Amino acid sequence: MQDAHGTFVWYELMTTDTGAAKAFYTEVTGWSAKDSGMPGVDYTLFCAPSGEQVAGLMTMPESASKTNIPPAWLGYIAVHDVDGSAAEVTSNGGTVHRAPDDIPGVGRFAVVSDPHGAVFALFRGLEGDTPPTAPMGTPGFIGWNELMAGDLETDFTFYSALFGWNKGEGMDMGSMGVYQIFGKGEAMFGGMMTKPATVPAPPFWTFYIGVDAIDAAIERLTKAGGKVINGPMEVPGGAWIVQAMDPQGAGFALLAPKR
């Protein structure tokens, strides 16, 4: 079995209105939705058109609501040892927001952030962490993981030490700095850059959901109450992207092979 340590294995939307969010994302992305079936837990599973489970949906914890944390997507990264990795996060300047805990019948997780505040989760499943795979941009799959970092070089050092990530191509974005592709070995699955001063939010992760065509997806997105933040734009390799916000205020992005 492939060693999944350091790869994104799950994505989760925590929001204020799960019913509205379910309707929005199934309309925009082509996902189907079903209850997780976990006793006493209100948790929805999003599935790609091909049937694989690709993401989860849940109501924001009361503690987040009280501190005015907005709805957001959270990426889960596989590790060999959640407790040990959480300790590494702290020792390397990050923060543990939810201490390692068990999800009965699923695995163990912790919610943490890097030294500049971008939030992510550590995860080890009970039955292996290898996620369903598909070529980047495959409709229904989240195929790209992007960090607007507090500082590219120090944050890359943090993630590389924690997960074994290595640098791919670095793309010169002029006055915006370098957009650094990253991954494990030869498999590149994300990019990061120092967050431009014009972006008011704290450092954050954005996840790109594959769709068939970007213009049709934008039409569905706006009709369903979402908002385009940036794009559409063509990126190297001929793909098209758009960055957006859902009706509850969670940021996300779409990726398509054609306009």
mmCIF file of C-alpha atoms in Angstrom:
data_model
loop_
_atom_site.group_PDB
_atom_site.id
_atom_site.type_symbol
_atom_site.label_atom_id
_atom_site.label_comp_id
_atom_site.label_asym_id
_atom_site.label_seq_id
_atom_site.Cartn_x
_atom_site.Cartn_y
_atom_site.Cartn_z
ATOM 1 C CA MET A 1 0.000 0.000 0.000
ATOM 2 C CA GLN A 2 1.243 3.471 -0.860
ATOM 3 C CA ASP A 3 2.507 5.474 2.116
ATOM 4 C CA ALA A 4 0.005 8.325 2.410
ATOM 5 C CA HIS A 5 1.999 10.308 4.998
ATOM 6 C CA GLY A 6 2.011 13.945 3.937
ATOM 7 C CA THR A 7 -0.814 13.701 1.412
ATOM 8 C CA PHE A 8 -4.266 15.262 1.606
ATOM 9 C CA VAL A 9 -6.735 12.477 2.327
ATOM 10 C CA TRP A 10 -9.948 14.283 3.258
ATOM 11 C CA TYR A 11 -11.687 17.642 3.037
ATOM 12 C CA GLU A 12 -14.414 18.977 5.303
ATOM 13 C CA LEU A 13 -16.689 21.982 5.162
ATOM 14 C CA MET A 14 -17.754 23.427 8.513
ATOM 15 C CA THR A 15 -20.604 25.845 7.984
ATOM 16 C CA THR A 16 -23.607 27.580 9.522
ATOM 17 C CA ASP A 17 -26.306 26.036 7.297
ATOM 18 C CA THR A 18 -25.590 22.492 6.193
ATOM 19 C CA GLY A 19 -28.833 22.159 4.242
ATOM 20 C CA ALA A 20 -28.096 25.217 2.130
ATOM 21 C CA ALA A 21 -24.461 24.200 1.673
ATOM 22 C CA LYS A 22 -25.463 20.714 0.539
ATOM 23 C CA ALA A 23 -27.838 22.168 -2.057
ATOM 24 C CA PHE A 24 -25.191 24.630 -3.266
ATOM 25 C CA TYR A 25 -22.302 22.222 -3.738
ATOM 26 C CA THR A 26 -24.350 19.445 -5.305
ATOM 27 C CA GLU A 27 -25.669 21.974 -7.826
ATOM 28 C CA VAL A 28 -22.298 23.563 -8.610
ATOM 29 C CA THR A 29 -19.926 20.570 -8.568
ATOM 30 C CA GLY A 30 -22.112 17.624 -9.511
ATOM 31 C CA TRP A 31 -21.526 15.933 -6.168
ATOM 32 C CA SER A 32 -24.158 13.733 -4.615
ATOM 33 C CA ALA A 33 -24.714 13.829 -0.854
ATOM 34 C CA LYS A 34 -25.653 11.204 1.702
ATOM 35 C CA ASP A 35 -25.754 10.842 5.465
ATOM 36 C CA SER A 36 -22.639 9.276 6.950
ATOM 37 C CA GLY A 37 -24.661 6.775 8.945
ATOM 38 C CA MET A 38 -22.641 7.412 12.109
ATOM 39 C CA PRO A 39 -24.973 7.028 15.105
ATOM 40 C CA GLY A 40 -25.747 10.313 16.843
ATOM 41 C CA VAL A 41 -23.638 12.357 14.413
ATOM 42 C CA ASP A 42 -25.041 14.790 11.845
ATOM 43 C CA TYR A 43 -22.398 14.426 9.145
ATOM 44 C CA THR A 44 -22.944 14.483 5.393
ATOM 45 C CA LEU A 45 -20.683 12.806 2.839
ATOM 46 C CA PHE A 46 -20.129 14.358 -0.578
ATOM 47 C CA CYS A 47 -19.451 11.865 -3.386
ATOM 48 C CA ALA A 48 -17.932 12.412 -6.824
ATOM 49 C CA PRO A 49 -20.049 11.516 -9.886
ATOM 50 C CA SER A 50 -18.071 8.258 -10.065
ATOM 51 C CA GLY A 51 -19.226 7.375 -6.534
ATOM 52 C CA GLU A 52 -16.101 7.879 -4.418
ATOM 53 C CA GLN A 53 -16.464 9.757 -1.127
ATOM 54 C CA VAL A 54 -14.410 12.940 -1.451
ATOM 55 C CA ALA A 55 -15.482 15.367 1.300
ATOM 56 C CA GLY A 56 -17.603 15.884 4.403
ATOM 57 C CA LEU A 57 -20.046 18.495 5.647
ATOM 58 C CA MET A 58 -20.903 19.422 9.215
ATOM 59 C CA THR A 59 -22.290 22.260 11.309
ATOM 60 C CA MET A 60 -19.651 24.532 12.787
ATOM 61 C CA PRO A 61 -18.859 23.731 16.422
ATOM 62 C CA GLU A 62 -20.435 26.073 18.943
ATOM 63 C CA SER A 63 -16.977 27.156 20.083
ATOM 64 C CA ALA A 64 -16.192 28.434 16.563
ATOM 65 C CA SER A 65 -19.468 30.323 16.333
ATOM 66 C CA LYS A 66 -18.806 32.087 19.635
ATOM 67 C CA THR A 67 -15.414 33.328 18.418
ATOM 68 C CA ASN A 68 -16.819 34.543 15.079
ATOM 69 C CA ILE A 69 -14.762 32.098 13.018
ATOM 70 C CA PRO A 70 -16.354 32.080 9.550
ATOM 71 C CA PRO A 71 -17.418 28.959 7.656
ATOM 72 C CA ALA A 72 -14.420 27.318 6.017
ATOM 73 C CA TRP A 73 -13.027 24.257 4.299
ATOM 74 C CA LEU A 74 -10.506 22.176 6.255
ATOM 75 C CA GLY A 75 -7.942 19.874 4.662
ATOM 76 C CA TYR A 76 -6.889 16.648 6.419
ATOM 77 C CA ILE A 77 -3.296 15.510 5.864
ATOM 78 C CA ALA A 78 -2.301 11.915 6.618
ATOM 79 C CA VAL A 79 0.428 11.215 9.159
ATOM 80 C CA HIS A 80 1.884 8.075 10.688
ATOM 81 C CA ASP A 81 1.346 9.311 14.261
ATOM 82 C CA VAL A 82 -1.154 12.087 15.034
ATOM 83 C CA ASP A 83 0.133 12.703 18.549
ATOM 84 C CA GLY A 84 3.747 12.824 17.456
ATOM 85 C CA SER A 85 2.988 15.135 14.523
ATOM 86 C CA ALA A 86 0.941 17.446 16.752
ATOM 87 C CA ALA A 87 3.950 17.724 19.053
ATOM 88 C CA GLU A 88 6.129 18.548 16.012
ATOM 89 C CA VAL A 89 3.695 21.286 14.998
ATOM 90 C CA THR A 90 4.148 22.945 18.377
ATOM 91 C CA SER A 91 7.913 22.514 18.503
ATOM 92 C CA ASN A 92 8.241 24.066 15.036
ATOM 93 C CA GLY A 93 6.205 27.179 15.856
ATOM 94 C CA GLY A 94 2.686 26.087 14.990
ATOM 95 C CA THR A 95 -0.376 25.788 17.218
ATOM 96 C CA VAL A 96 -2.606 22.877 18.231
ATOM 97 C CA HIS A 97 -6.227 24.064 18.268
ATOM 98 C CA ARG A 98 -7.842 20.703 19.002
ATOM 99 C CA ALA A 99 -5.741 18.124 20.768
ATOM 100 C CA PRO A 100 -5.442 14.651 19.230
ATOM 101 C CA ASP A 101 -8.686 12.753 19.614
ATOM 102 C CA ASP A 102 -10.366 9.650 18.233
ATOM 103 C CA ILE A 103 -13.240 9.517 15.753
ATOM 104 C CA PRO A 104 -14.895 6.219 16.722
ATOM 105 C CA GLY A 105 -14.625 3.702 13.930
ATOM 106 C CA VAL A 106 -12.764 6.135 11.651
ATOM 107 C CA GLY A 107 -9.383 7.187 13.014
ATOM 108 C CA ARG A 108 -7.531 9.810 15.019
ATOM 109 C CA PHE A 109 -7.155 13.511 14.243
ATOM 110 C CA ALA A 110 -6.009 16.904 15.494
ATOM 111 C CA VAL A 111 -6.688 20.435 14.265
ATOM 112 C CA VAL A 112 -3.594 22.605 14.041
ATOM 113 C CA SER A 113 -2.149 25.659 12.298
ATOM 114 C CA ASP A 114 1.202 26.597 10.843
ATOM 115 C CA PRO A 115 3.391 29.353 12.372
ATOM 116 C CA HIS A 116 1.476 32.054 10.478
ATOM 117 C CA GLY A 117 -2.012 30.767 11.338
ATOM 118 C CA ALA A 118 -3.186 28.728 8.325
ATOM 119 C CA VAL A 119 -5.361 25.917 9.706
ATOM 120 C CA PHE A 120 -5.277 22.245 8.672
ATOM 121 C CA ALA A 121 -5.864 18.847 10.265
ATOM 122 C CA LEU A 122 -3.678 15.834 10.963
ATOM 123 C CA PHE A 123 -5.250 12.423 10.407
ATOM 124 C CA ARG A 124 -4.555 8.717 10.675
ATOM 125 C CA GLY A 125 -7.300 6.335 9.662
ATOM 126 C CA LEU A 126 -8.008 2.919 11.117
ATOM 127 C CA GLU A 127 -7.986 1.197 7.750
ATOM 128 C CA GLY A 128 -5.223 3.050 5.917
ATOM 129 C CA ASP A 129 -5.022 6.619 4.675
ATOM 130 C CA THR A 130 -4.682 6.218 0.910
ATOM 131 C CA PRO A 131 -7.321 8.468 -0.677
ATOM 132 C CA PRO A 132 -9.216 7.767 -3.903
ATOM 133 C CA THR A 133 -7.085 9.067 -6.735
ATOM 134 C CA ALA A 134 -7.876 10.581 -10.111
ATOM 135 C CA PRO A 135 -5.997 12.788 -12.573
ATOM 136 C CA MET A 136 -5.914 16.463 -11.573
ATOM 137 C CA GLY A 137 -9.072 18.228 -12.692
ATOM 138 C CA THR A 138 -11.224 15.095 -12.784
ATOM 139 C CA PRO A 139 -14.810 16.267 -12.187
ATOM 140 C CA GLY A 140 -15.844 15.848 -8.564
ATOM 141 C CA PHE A 141 -12.364 15.367 -7.113
ATOM 142 C CA ILE A 142 -10.397 17.965 -5.186
ATOM 143 C CA GLY A 143 -7.227 18.078 -7.231
ATOM 144 C CA TRP A 144 -5.157 21.023 -6.021
ATOM 145 C CA ASN A 145 -4.258 22.418 -2.593
ATOM 146 C CA GLU A 146 -3.116 26.031 -2.360
ATOM 147 C CA LEU A 147 -1.648 27.948 0.556
ATOM 148 C CA MET A 148 -1.668 31.723 0.797
ATOM 149 C CA ALA A 149 1.238 31.676 3.254
ATOM 150 C CA GLY A 150 2.375 34.150 5.844
ATOM 151 C CA ASP A 151 5.862 33.730 4.419
ATOM 152 C CA LEU A 152 6.672 31.274 1.650
ATOM 153 C CA GLU A 153 10.139 30.190 2.703
ATOM 154 C CA THR A 154 9.561 29.752 6.436
ATOM 155 C CA ASP A 155 6.204 28.069 5.902
ATOM 156 C CA PHE A 156 7.621 25.686 3.294
ATOM 157 C CA THR A 157 10.356 24.738 5.761
ATOM 158 C CA PHE A 158 7.661 24.022 8.369
ATOM 159 C CA TYR A 159 5.567 21.798 6.091
ATOM 160 C CA SER A 160 8.590 20.054 4.586
ATOM 161 C CA ALA A 161 9.860 19.076 8.032
ATOM 162 C CA LEU A 162 6.409 17.863 9.087
ATOM 163 C CA PHE A 163 5.330 16.001 5.940
ATOM 164 C CA GLY A 164 8.396 15.485 3.766
ATOM 165 C CA TRP A 165 7.160 17.804 1.026
ATOM 166 C CA ASN A 166 9.606 18.838 -1.682
ATOM 167 C CA LYS A 167 9.656 21.729 -4.123
ATOM 168 C CA GLY A 168 8.680 21.422 -7.760
ATOM 169 C CA GLU A 169 8.716 24.310 -10.210
ATOM 170 C CA GLY A 170 8.787 27.843 -8.818
ATOM 171 C CA MET A 171 6.794 30.270 -10.959
ATOM 172 C CA ASP A 172 7.830 33.927 -10.923
ATOM 173 C CA MET A 173 4.681 36.036 -10.455
ATOM 174 C CA GLY A 174 6.500 39.373 -10.729
ATOM 175 C CA SER A 175 5.633 41.795 -7.950
ATOM 176 C CA MET A 176 3.513 39.089 -6.273
ATOM 177 C CA GLY A 177 6.568 36.901 -5.716
ATOM 178 C CA VAL A 178 7.083 33.197 -6.398
ATOM 179 C CA TYR A 179 4.322 30.614 -6.679
ATOM 180 C CA GLN A 180 5.977 27.433 -5.442
ATOM 181 C CA ILE A 181 4.673 24.052 -6.604
ATOM 182 C CA PHE A 182 5.074 21.308 -3.982
ATOM 183 C CA GLY A 183 4.407 17.629 -3.471
ATOM 184 C CA LYS A 184 6.028 14.342 -2.464
ATOM 185 C CA GLY A 185 8.571 12.785 -4.761
ATOM 186 C CA GLU A 186 7.444 13.361 -8.327
ATOM 187 C CA ALA A 187 3.760 13.769 -7.400
ATOM 188 C CA MET A 188 2.945 17.482 -7.261
ATOM 189 C CA PHE A 189 -0.400 18.302 -5.632
ATOM 190 C CA GLY A 190 -0.294 21.914 -4.502
ATOM 191 C CA GLY A 191 1.191 25.367 -4.606
ATOM 192 C CA MET A 192 2.005 28.080 -2.103
ATOM 193 C CA MET A 193 3.060 31.706 -2.161
ATOM 194 C CA THR A 194 3.422 34.553 0.294
ATOM 195 C CA LYS A 195 -0.029 36.094 0.706
ATOM 196 C CA PRO A 196 -0.236 39.437 -1.125
ATOM 197 C CA ALA A 197 -0.733 42.448 1.149
ATOM 198 C CA THR A 198 -3.900 43.254 -0.821
ATOM 199 C CA VAL A 199 -5.568 40.069 0.494
ATOM 200 C CA PRO A 200 -7.111 41.057 3.857
ATOM 201 C CA ALA A 201 -7.637 37.575 5.301
ATOM 202 C CA PRO A 202 -5.102 35.784 7.521
ATOM 203 C CA PRO A 203 -3.036 33.038 5.790
ATOM 204 C CA PHE A 204 -5.313 30.256 4.535
ATOM 205 C CA TRP A 205 -5.653 27.096 2.467
ATOM 206 C CA THR A 206 -7.873 26.912 -0.646
ATOM 207 C CA PHE A 207 -8.977 23.662 -2.276
ATOM 208 C CA TYR A 208 -9.782 23.271 -5.984
ATOM 209 C CA ILE A 209 -12.747 21.107 -7.003
ATOM 210 C CA GLY A 210 -12.726 19.639 -10.497
ATOM 211 C CA VAL A 211 -15.607 20.465 -12.870
ATOM 212 C CA ASP A 212 -16.214 19.824 -16.595
ATOM 213 C CA ALA A 213 -16.035 23.411 -17.868
ATOM 214 C CA ILE A 214 -15.380 26.646 -16.002
ATOM 215 C CA ASP A 215 -17.939 28.983 -17.613
ATOM 216 C CA ALA A 216 -20.845 26.590 -17.086
ATOM 217 C CA ALA A 217 -19.729 26.057 -13.478
ATOM 218 C CA ILE A 218 -19.594 29.818 -12.880
ATOM 219 C CA GLU A 219 -23.141 30.130 -14.201
ATOM 220 C CA ARG A 220 -24.316 27.439 -11.775
ATOM 221 C CA LEU A 221 -22.329 29.023 -8.956
ATOM 222 C CA THR A 222 -23.801 32.507 -9.337
ATOM 223 C CA LYS A 223 -27.318 31.193 -9.899
ATOM 224 C CA ALA A 224 -27.035 29.188 -6.653
ATOM 225 C CA GLY A 225 -26.006 32.266 -4.654
ATOM 226 C CA GLY A 226 -22.214 32.014 -4.694
ATOM 227 C CA LYS A 227 -19.807 34.808 -5.542
ATOM 228 C CA VAL A 228 -16.795 34.872 -7.860
ATOM 229 C CA ILE A 229 -13.754 36.362 -6.086
ATOM 230 C CA ASN A 230 -11.137 35.954 -8.803
ATOM 231 C CA GLY A 231 -11.221 34.689 -12.387
ATOM 232 C CA PRO A 232 -11.886 32.909 -14.546
ATOM 233 C CA MET A 233 -8.260 32.626 -15.579
ATOM 234 C CA GLU A 234 -6.148 30.200 -17.550
ATOM 235 C CA VAL A 235 -3.231 28.608 -15.729
ATOM 236 C CA PRO A 236 -0.116 26.829 -17.053
ATOM 237 C CA GLY A 237 -1.043 23.561 -18.687
ATOM 238 C CA GLY A 238 -4.204 24.945 -20.256
ATOM 239 C CA ALA A 239 -6.580 24.474 -17.307
ATOM 240 C CA TRP A 240 -9.038 27.135 -16.155
ATOM 241 C CA ILE A 241 -9.735 28.173 -12.581
ATOM 242 C CA VAL A 242 -12.024 30.437 -10.607
ATOM 243 C CA GLN A 243 -11.818 31.329 -6.923
ATOM 244 C CA ALA A 244 -15.141 31.827 -5.207
ATOM 245 C CA MET A 245 -17.161 32.062 -2.022
ATOM 246 C CA ASP A 246 -20.236 30.019 -1.181
ATOM 247 C CA PRO A 247 -23.448 31.617 0.164
ATOM 248 C CA GLN A 248 -22.394 31.030 3.792
ATOM 249 C CA GLY A 249 -18.983 32.671 3.280
ATOM 250 C CA ALA A 250 -16.599 29.712 2.845
ATOM 251 C CA GLY A 251 -13.921 30.171 0.206
ATOM 252 C CA PHE A 252 -13.212 27.477 -2.391
ATOM 253 C CA ALA A 253 -12.058 27.193 -5.999
ATOM 254 C CA LEU A 254 -12.981 25.329 -9.172
ATOM 255 C CA LEU A 255 -10.649 23.765 -11.730
ATOM 256 C CA ALA A 256 -11.611 22.689 -15.259
ATOM 257 C CA PRO A 257 -9.811 21.435 -18.371
ATOM 258 C CA LYS A 258 -11.627 23.931 -20.600
ATOM 259 C CA ARG A 259 -13.305 27.317 -20.578
#
